Amino acid sequence: PSLTLSPKGGSQLAPWADSLELAVIYALEPPRLVEVNRAFARKFGQPAPVWCGQSLQALVHPDDMGDWQSSAARVVRPPFHISREHRWQTAQGWRWIAWEETAVRDVDGQIREVRAVGRDVTKHRLAEEHFRKLSQAVEQAPVSIIITTPGGTPQYVNSRYTEVTGYTLEEIFEQQIPLLREGHARDATYRHFC
């Protein structure tokens, strides 16, 4: 559901004034900032009053602009709420910002503004990219790789492992693989190894 401005006006950002979350109100046509909280002002390196009337589009990465514009058009349709992530030019450089945006109706019931609450998710994005690269390297490795619990229950195998052993993934994950036990004649040496 959309938000409605009270007849007396007032700030839609009041609950986020001292929040660590980035919060803004922006007009739809043209897309310009109406109000920002202190966290936004700090993140983007200018005092809050300076942002009033500034263009949002100038802050969005050029490669993300098409997606940013098309997703912005969805906020004026039910359910009047969108979530999106794009790169934004901040005081720290280009950062990934995840926004939750809700349409705001004026006293006549018209949607002319949007409230957006966001957070910097750059570290999360970098971690995902690192994990993707690591996964790709492990999957493409020319050697068999298996990850098991200390008890030998398989948790992961790469495709090379299935090629070399001839086991299907179903067979691998339904049994315990004694691979780690090989070379340990006694339980005590195996427990020390684990």
PDB file of C-alpha atoms in Angstrom:
ATOM      1  CA  PRO A   1       0.000   0.000   0.000  1.00  0.00           C
ATOM      2  CA  SER A   2       1.071   3.559  -0.631  1.00  0.00           C
ATOM      3  CA  LEU A   3       1.602   6.188   2.053  1.00  0.00           C
ATOM      4  CA  THR A   4      -0.527   9.315   2.362  1.00  0.00           C
ATOM      5  CA  LEU A   5       0.716  12.743   3.339  1.00  0.00           C
ATOM      6  CA  SER A   6      -1.169  14.331   6.188  1.00  0.00           C
ATOM      7  CA  PRO A   7      -3.132  17.495   5.314  1.00  0.00           C
ATOM      8  CA  LYS A   8      -0.864  19.517   7.606  1.00  0.00           C
ATOM      9  CA  GLY A   9       2.224  18.341   5.740  1.00  0.00           C
ATOM     10  CA  GLY A  10       5.087  17.238   7.904  1.00  0.00           C
ATOM     11  CA  SER A  11       8.081  15.141   7.089  1.00  0.00           C
ATOM     12  CA  GLN A  12       7.677  11.615   5.753  1.00  0.00           C
ATOM     13  CA  LEU A  13      11.287  11.059   6.875  1.00  0.00           C
ATOM     14  CA  ALA A  14      10.763  11.939  10.541  1.00  0.00           C
ATOM     15  CA  PRO A  15      11.070   8.277  11.664  1.00  0.00           C
ATOM     16  CA  TRP A  16      14.414   8.043   9.816  1.00  0.00           C
ATOM     17  CA  ALA A  17      15.900  11.402  10.822  1.00  0.00           C
ATOM     18  CA  ASP A  18      18.504   9.824  13.129  1.00  0.00           C
ATOM     19  CA  SER A  19      18.558   6.396  11.503  1.00  0.00           C
ATOM     20  CA  LEU A  20      21.693   4.777  10.124  1.00  0.00           C
ATOM     21  CA  GLU A  21      19.561   3.809   7.114  1.00  0.00           C
ATOM     22  CA  LEU A  22      19.665   6.153   4.134  1.00  0.00           C
ATOM     23  CA  ALA A  23      16.268   7.789   3.645  1.00  0.00           C
ATOM     24  CA  VAL A  24      14.943  10.186   1.024  1.00  0.00           C
ATOM     25  CA  ILE A  25      11.731  11.562  -0.385  1.00  0.00           C
ATOM     26  CA  TYR A  26      11.932  12.203  -4.108  1.00  0.00           C
ATOM     27  CA  ALA A  27       9.504  13.687  -6.606  1.00  0.00           C
ATOM     28  CA  LEU A  28       8.573  11.573  -9.613  1.00  0.00           C
ATOM     29  CA  GLU A  29       8.408  14.246 -12.323  1.00  0.00           C
ATOM     30  CA  PRO A  30      11.092  15.240 -12.694  1.00  0.00           C
ATOM     31  CA  PRO A  31      12.961  12.774 -10.452  1.00  0.00           C
ATOM     32  CA  ARG A  32      14.504  15.126  -7.917  1.00  0.00           C
ATOM     33  CA  LEU A  33      15.201  14.978  -4.209  1.00  0.00           C
ATOM     34  CA  VAL A  34      12.704  16.667  -1.913  1.00  0.00           C
ATOM     35  CA  GLU A  35      14.151  15.683   1.473  1.00  0.00           C
ATOM     36  CA  VAL A  36      17.037  13.530   2.748  1.00  0.00           C
ATOM     37  CA  ASN A  37      18.037  12.332   6.203  1.00  0.00           C
ATOM     38  CA  ARG A  38      21.416  12.854   7.883  1.00  0.00           C
ATOM     39  CA  ALA A  39      22.671   9.373   6.968  1.00  0.00           C
ATOM     40  CA  PHE A  40      22.084  10.094   3.272  1.00  0.00           C
ATOM     41  CA  ALA A  41      23.811  13.470   3.581  1.00  0.00           C
ATOM     42  CA  ARG A  42      26.865  11.840   5.223  1.00  0.00           C
ATOM     43  CA  LYS A  43      27.014   9.019   2.683  1.00  0.00           C
ATOM     44  CA  PHE A  44      26.825  11.371  -0.260  1.00  0.00           C
ATOM     45  CA  GLY A  45      29.112  14.032   1.248  1.00  0.00           C
ATOM     46  CA  GLN A  46      26.873  17.133   1.289  1.00  0.00           C
ATOM     47  CA  PRO A  47      24.697  18.687   4.020  1.00  0.00           C
ATOM     48  CA  ALA A  48      21.030  17.664   3.845  1.00  0.00           C
ATOM     49  CA  PRO A  49      19.686  21.084   2.713  1.00  0.00           C
ATOM     50  CA  VAL A  50      22.012  21.064  -0.333  1.00  0.00           C
ATOM     51  CA  TRP A  51      20.249  17.980  -1.728  1.00  0.00           C
ATOM     52  CA  CYS A  52      16.795  19.577  -1.993  1.00  0.00           C
ATOM     53  CA  GLY A  53      15.929  19.839  -5.694  1.00  0.00           C
ATOM     54  CA  GLN A  54      18.948  17.822  -6.864  1.00  0.00           C
ATOM     55  CA  SER A  55      18.552  15.205  -9.593  1.00  0.00           C
ATOM     56  CA  LEU A  56      18.623  11.566  -8.580  1.00  0.00           C
ATOM     57  CA  GLN A  57      19.697  10.484 -12.038  1.00  0.00           C
ATOM     58  CA  ALA A  58      23.036  12.267 -11.659  1.00  0.00           C
ATOM     59  CA  LEU A  59      23.887   9.872  -8.794  1.00  0.00           C
ATOM     60  CA  VAL A  60      23.021   6.577 -10.541  1.00  0.00           C
ATOM     61  CA  HIS A  61      25.778   4.724 -12.418  1.00  0.00           C
ATOM     62  CA  PRO A  62      25.366   5.189 -16.209  1.00  0.00           C
ATOM     63  CA  ASP A  63      25.331   1.400 -16.767  1.00  0.00           C
ATOM     64  CA  ASP A  64      22.430   1.059 -14.303  1.00  0.00           C
ATOM     65  CA  MET A  65      20.369   3.993 -15.597  1.00  0.00           C
ATOM     66  CA  GLY A  66      18.079   1.999 -17.931  1.00  0.00           C
ATOM     67  CA  ASP A  67      17.185  -0.514 -15.226  1.00  0.00           C
ATOM     68  CA  TRP A  68      16.803   2.267 -12.655  1.00  0.00           C
ATOM     69  CA  GLN A  69      14.326   4.119 -14.881  1.00  0.00           C
ATOM     70  CA  SER A  70      12.266   1.035 -15.740  1.00  0.00           C
ATOM     71  CA  SER A  71      12.017  -0.083 -12.106  1.00  0.00           C
ATOM     72  CA  ALA A  72      11.067   3.449 -11.023  1.00  0.00           C
ATOM     73  CA  ALA A  73       7.989   3.232 -13.254  1.00  0.00           C
ATOM     74  CA  ARG A  74       6.746   0.226 -11.250  1.00  0.00           C
ATOM     75  CA  VAL A  75       6.378   2.124  -7.944  1.00  0.00           C
ATOM     76  CA  VAL A  76       3.251   3.920  -9.192  1.00  0.00           C
ATOM     77  CA  ARG A  77       1.463   0.594  -9.828  1.00  0.00           C
ATOM     78  CA  PRO A  78       0.092  -1.763  -7.196  1.00  0.00           C
ATOM     79  CA  PRO A  79       1.417  -2.762  -4.731  1.00  0.00           C
ATOM     80  CA  PHE A  80       3.079   0.722  -4.832  1.00  0.00           C
ATOM     81  CA  HIS A  81       6.303  -0.685  -3.394  1.00  0.00           C
ATOM     82  CA  ILE A  82       9.553  -1.809  -5.044  1.00  0.00           C
ATOM     83  CA  SER A  83      12.949  -3.111  -3.990  1.00  0.00           C
ATOM     84  CA  ARG A  84      16.001  -2.486  -6.123  1.00  0.00           C
ATOM     85  CA  GLU A  85      19.797  -2.300  -6.073  1.00  0.00           C
ATOM     86  CA  HIS A  86      21.986  -0.073  -8.207  1.00  0.00           C
ATOM     87  CA  ARG A  87      25.379   1.584  -8.077  1.00  0.00           C
ATOM     88  CA  TRP A  88      25.374   5.142  -6.777  1.00  0.00           C
ATOM     89  CA  GLN A  89      28.098   7.795  -6.762  1.00  0.00           C
ATOM     90  CA  THR A  90      28.757   8.473  -3.066  1.00  0.00           C
ATOM     91  CA  ALA A  91      31.481  10.358  -1.224  1.00  0.00           C
ATOM     92  CA  GLN A  92      33.313   6.986  -1.024  1.00  0.00           C
ATOM     93  CA  GLY A  93      32.997   6.351  -4.789  1.00  0.00           C
ATOM     94  CA  TRP A  94      30.634   3.948  -6.545  1.00  0.00           C
ATOM     95  CA  ARG A  95      28.667   1.906  -4.013  1.00  0.00           C
ATOM     96  CA  TRP A  96      25.840  -0.615  -4.358  1.00  0.00           C
ATOM     97  CA  ILE A  97      22.771   0.733  -2.565  1.00  0.00           C
ATOM     98  CA  ALA A  98      19.680  -1.430  -1.936  1.00  0.00           C
ATOM     99  CA  TRP A  99      16.470   0.608  -1.713  1.00  0.00           C
ATOM    100  CA  GLU A 100      12.964  -0.173  -0.459  1.00  0.00           C
ATOM    101  CA  GLU A 101      10.664   2.383  -2.068  1.00  0.00           C
ATOM    102  CA  THR A 102       7.018   3.203  -1.370  1.00  0.00           C
ATOM    103  CA  ALA A 103       4.762   5.600  -3.284  1.00  0.00           C
ATOM    104  CA  VAL A 104       3.472   8.595  -1.315  1.00  0.00           C
ATOM    105  CA  ARG A 105       0.005  10.006  -2.099  1.00  0.00           C
ATOM    106  CA  ASP A 106      -0.754  13.688  -1.639  1.00  0.00           C
ATOM    107  CA  VAL A 107      -3.949  14.902   0.061  1.00  0.00           C
ATOM    108  CA  ASP A 108      -5.799  14.585  -3.275  1.00  0.00           C
ATOM    109  CA  GLY A 109      -4.775  10.922  -3.565  1.00  0.00           C
ATOM    110  CA  GLN A 110      -2.261  11.519  -6.367  1.00  0.00           C
ATOM    111  CA  ILE A 111       1.152   9.825  -6.337  1.00  0.00           C
ATOM    112  CA  ARG A 112       3.762  12.491  -6.854  1.00  0.00           C
ATOM    113  CA  GLU A 113       6.538  11.415  -4.483  1.00  0.00           C
ATOM    114  CA  VAL A 114       8.302   8.291  -3.300  1.00  0.00           C
ATOM    115  CA  ARG A 115       9.867   7.490   0.073  1.00  0.00           C
ATOM    116  CA  ALA A 116      13.024   5.407  -0.291  1.00  0.00           C
ATOM    117  CA  VAL A 117      14.943   3.764   2.551  1.00  0.00           C
ATOM    118  CA  GLY A 118      18.264   2.202   1.657  1.00  0.00           C
ATOM    119  CA  ARG A 119      21.508   0.698   2.824  1.00  0.00           C
ATOM    120  CA  ASP A 120      24.957   0.221   1.361  1.00  0.00           C
ATOM    121  CA  VAL A 121      25.275  -3.436   0.276  1.00  0.00           C
ATOM    122  CA  THR A 122      28.644  -3.112  -1.472  1.00  0.00           C
ATOM    123  CA  LYS A 123      30.446  -5.473   0.924  1.00  0.00           C
ATOM    124  CA  HIS A 124      27.711  -8.065   0.428  1.00  0.00           C
ATOM    125  CA  ARG A 125      27.952  -7.692  -3.370  1.00  0.00           C
ATOM    126  CA  LEU A 126      31.758  -8.049  -3.255  1.00  0.00           C
ATOM    127  CA  ALA A 127      31.474 -11.154  -1.062  1.00  0.00           C
ATOM    128  CA  GLU A 128      28.974 -12.681  -3.513  1.00  0.00           C
ATOM    129  CA  GLU A 129      31.329 -11.953  -6.405  1.00  0.00           C
ATOM    130  CA  HIS A 130      34.266 -13.482  -4.515  1.00  0.00           C
ATOM    131  CA  PHE A 131      32.186 -16.580  -3.722  1.00  0.00           C
ATOM    132  CA  ARG A 132      31.074 -16.853  -7.362  1.00  0.00           C
ATOM    133  CA  LYS A 133      34.687 -16.743  -8.561  1.00  0.00           C
ATOM    134  CA  LEU A 134      35.774 -19.292  -5.960  1.00  0.00           C
ATOM    135  CA  SER A 135      32.882 -21.601  -6.872  1.00  0.00           C
ATOM    136  CA  GLN A 136      33.692 -21.303 -10.546  1.00  0.00           C
ATOM    137  CA  ALA A 137      37.365 -22.111  -9.907  1.00  0.00           C
ATOM    138  CA  VAL A 138      36.519 -25.160  -7.770  1.00  0.00           C
ATOM    139  CA  GLU A 139      33.958 -26.414 -10.286  1.00  0.00           C
ATOM    140  CA  GLN A 140      36.391 -26.035 -13.191  1.00  0.00           C
ATOM    141  CA  ALA A 141      39.386 -27.518 -11.349  1.00  0.00           C
ATOM    142  CA  PRO A 142      41.095 -30.389 -13.211  1.00  0.00           C
ATOM    143  CA  VAL A 143      41.294 -32.385  -9.963  1.00  0.00           C
ATOM    144  CA  SER A 144      38.571 -34.069  -7.932  1.00  0.00           C
ATOM    145  CA  ILE A 145      37.377 -32.000  -5.007  1.00  0.00           C
ATOM    146  CA  ILE A 146      35.144 -33.300  -2.237  1.00  0.00           C
ATOM    147  CA  ILE A 147      34.099 -31.552   0.950  1.00  0.00           C
ATOM    148  CA  THR A 148      32.871 -33.803   3.756  1.00  0.00           C
ATOM    149  CA  THR A 149      32.099 -33.624   7.427  1.00  0.00           C
ATOM    150  CA  PRO A 150      34.764 -35.176   9.690  1.00  0.00           C
ATOM    151  CA  GLY A 151      32.582 -38.296   9.728  1.00  0.00           C
ATOM    152  CA  GLY A 152      32.802 -38.602   5.944  1.00  0.00           C
ATOM    153  CA  THR A 153      29.334 -37.337   5.015  1.00  0.00           C
ATOM    154  CA  PRO A 154      29.668 -35.578   1.641  1.00  0.00           C
ATOM    155  CA  GLN A 155      28.733 -31.897   1.592  1.00  0.00           C
ATOM    156  CA  TYR A 156      30.006 -30.960  -1.884  1.00  0.00           C
ATOM    157  CA  VAL A 157      31.754 -32.552  -4.858  1.00  0.00           C
ATOM    158  CA  ASN A 158      32.864 -30.907  -8.074  1.00  0.00           C
ATOM    159  CA  SER A 159      32.002 -32.343 -11.477  1.00  0.00           C
ATOM    160  CA  ARG A 160      35.513 -33.789 -11.877  1.00  0.00           C
ATOM    161  CA  TYR A 161      34.883 -35.986  -8.814  1.00  0.00           C
ATOM    162  CA  THR A 162      31.779 -37.521 -10.405  1.00  0.00           C
ATOM    163  CA  GLU A 163      33.679 -38.072 -13.670  1.00  0.00           C
ATOM    164  CA  VAL A 164      36.601 -39.838 -11.957  1.00  0.00           C
ATOM    165  CA  THR A 165      34.590 -41.980  -9.524  1.00  0.00           C
ATOM    166  CA  GLY A 166      31.623 -42.741 -11.763  1.00  0.00           C
ATOM    167  CA  TYR A 167      29.245 -42.016  -8.869  1.00  0.00           C
ATOM    168  CA  THR A 168      26.146 -39.921  -9.514  1.00  0.00           C
ATOM    169  CA  LEU A 169      25.404 -37.019  -7.190  1.00  0.00           C
ATOM    170  CA  GLU A 170      22.526 -39.007  -5.681  1.00  0.00           C
ATOM    171  CA  GLU A 171      24.840 -41.917  -4.873  1.00  0.00           C
ATOM    172  CA  ILE A 172      27.448 -39.602  -3.388  1.00  0.00           C
ATOM    173  CA  PHE A 173      25.069 -37.760  -1.089  1.00  0.00           C
ATOM    174  CA  GLU A 174      23.298 -40.903   0.108  1.00  0.00           C
ATOM    175  CA  GLN A 175      26.388 -42.621   1.493  1.00  0.00           C
ATOM    176  CA  GLN A 176      29.378 -41.950   3.670  1.00  0.00           C
ATOM    177  CA  ILE A 177      32.633 -41.856   1.768  1.00  0.00           C
ATOM    178  CA  PRO A 178      35.506 -43.464   3.635  1.00  0.00           C
ATOM    179  CA  LEU A 179      38.068 -41.428   1.702  1.00  0.00           C
ATOM    180  CA  LEU A 180      39.334 -39.532   4.740  1.00  0.00           C
ATOM    181  CA  ARG A 181      39.694 -42.770   6.697  1.00  0.00           C
ATOM    182  CA  GLU A 182      42.153 -44.204   4.172  1.00  0.00           C
ATOM    183  CA  GLY A 183      45.636 -44.362   5.622  1.00  0.00           C
ATOM    184  CA  HIS A 184      44.368 -44.366   9.226  1.00  0.00           C
ATOM    185  CA  ALA A 185      44.439 -47.934  10.494  1.00  0.00           C
ATOM    186  CA  ARG A 186      43.212 -46.966  13.959  1.00  0.00           C
ATOM    187  CA  ASP A 187      40.357 -44.740  15.096  1.00  0.00           C
ATOM    188  CA  ALA A 188      42.696 -42.742  17.341  1.00  0.00           C
ATOM    189  CA  THR A 189      44.908 -41.599  14.439  1.00  0.00           C
ATOM    190  CA  TYR A 190      41.841 -40.732  12.354  1.00  0.00           C
ATOM    191  CA  ARG A 191      40.317 -38.660  15.208  1.00  0.00           C
ATOM    192  CA  HIS A 192      43.661 -36.852  15.623  1.00  0.00           C
ATOM    193  CA  PHE A 193      43.689 -36.148  11.877  1.00  0.00           C
ATOM    194  CA  CYS A 194      40.182 -34.649  11.983  1.00  0.00           C
TER     195      CYS A 194
END
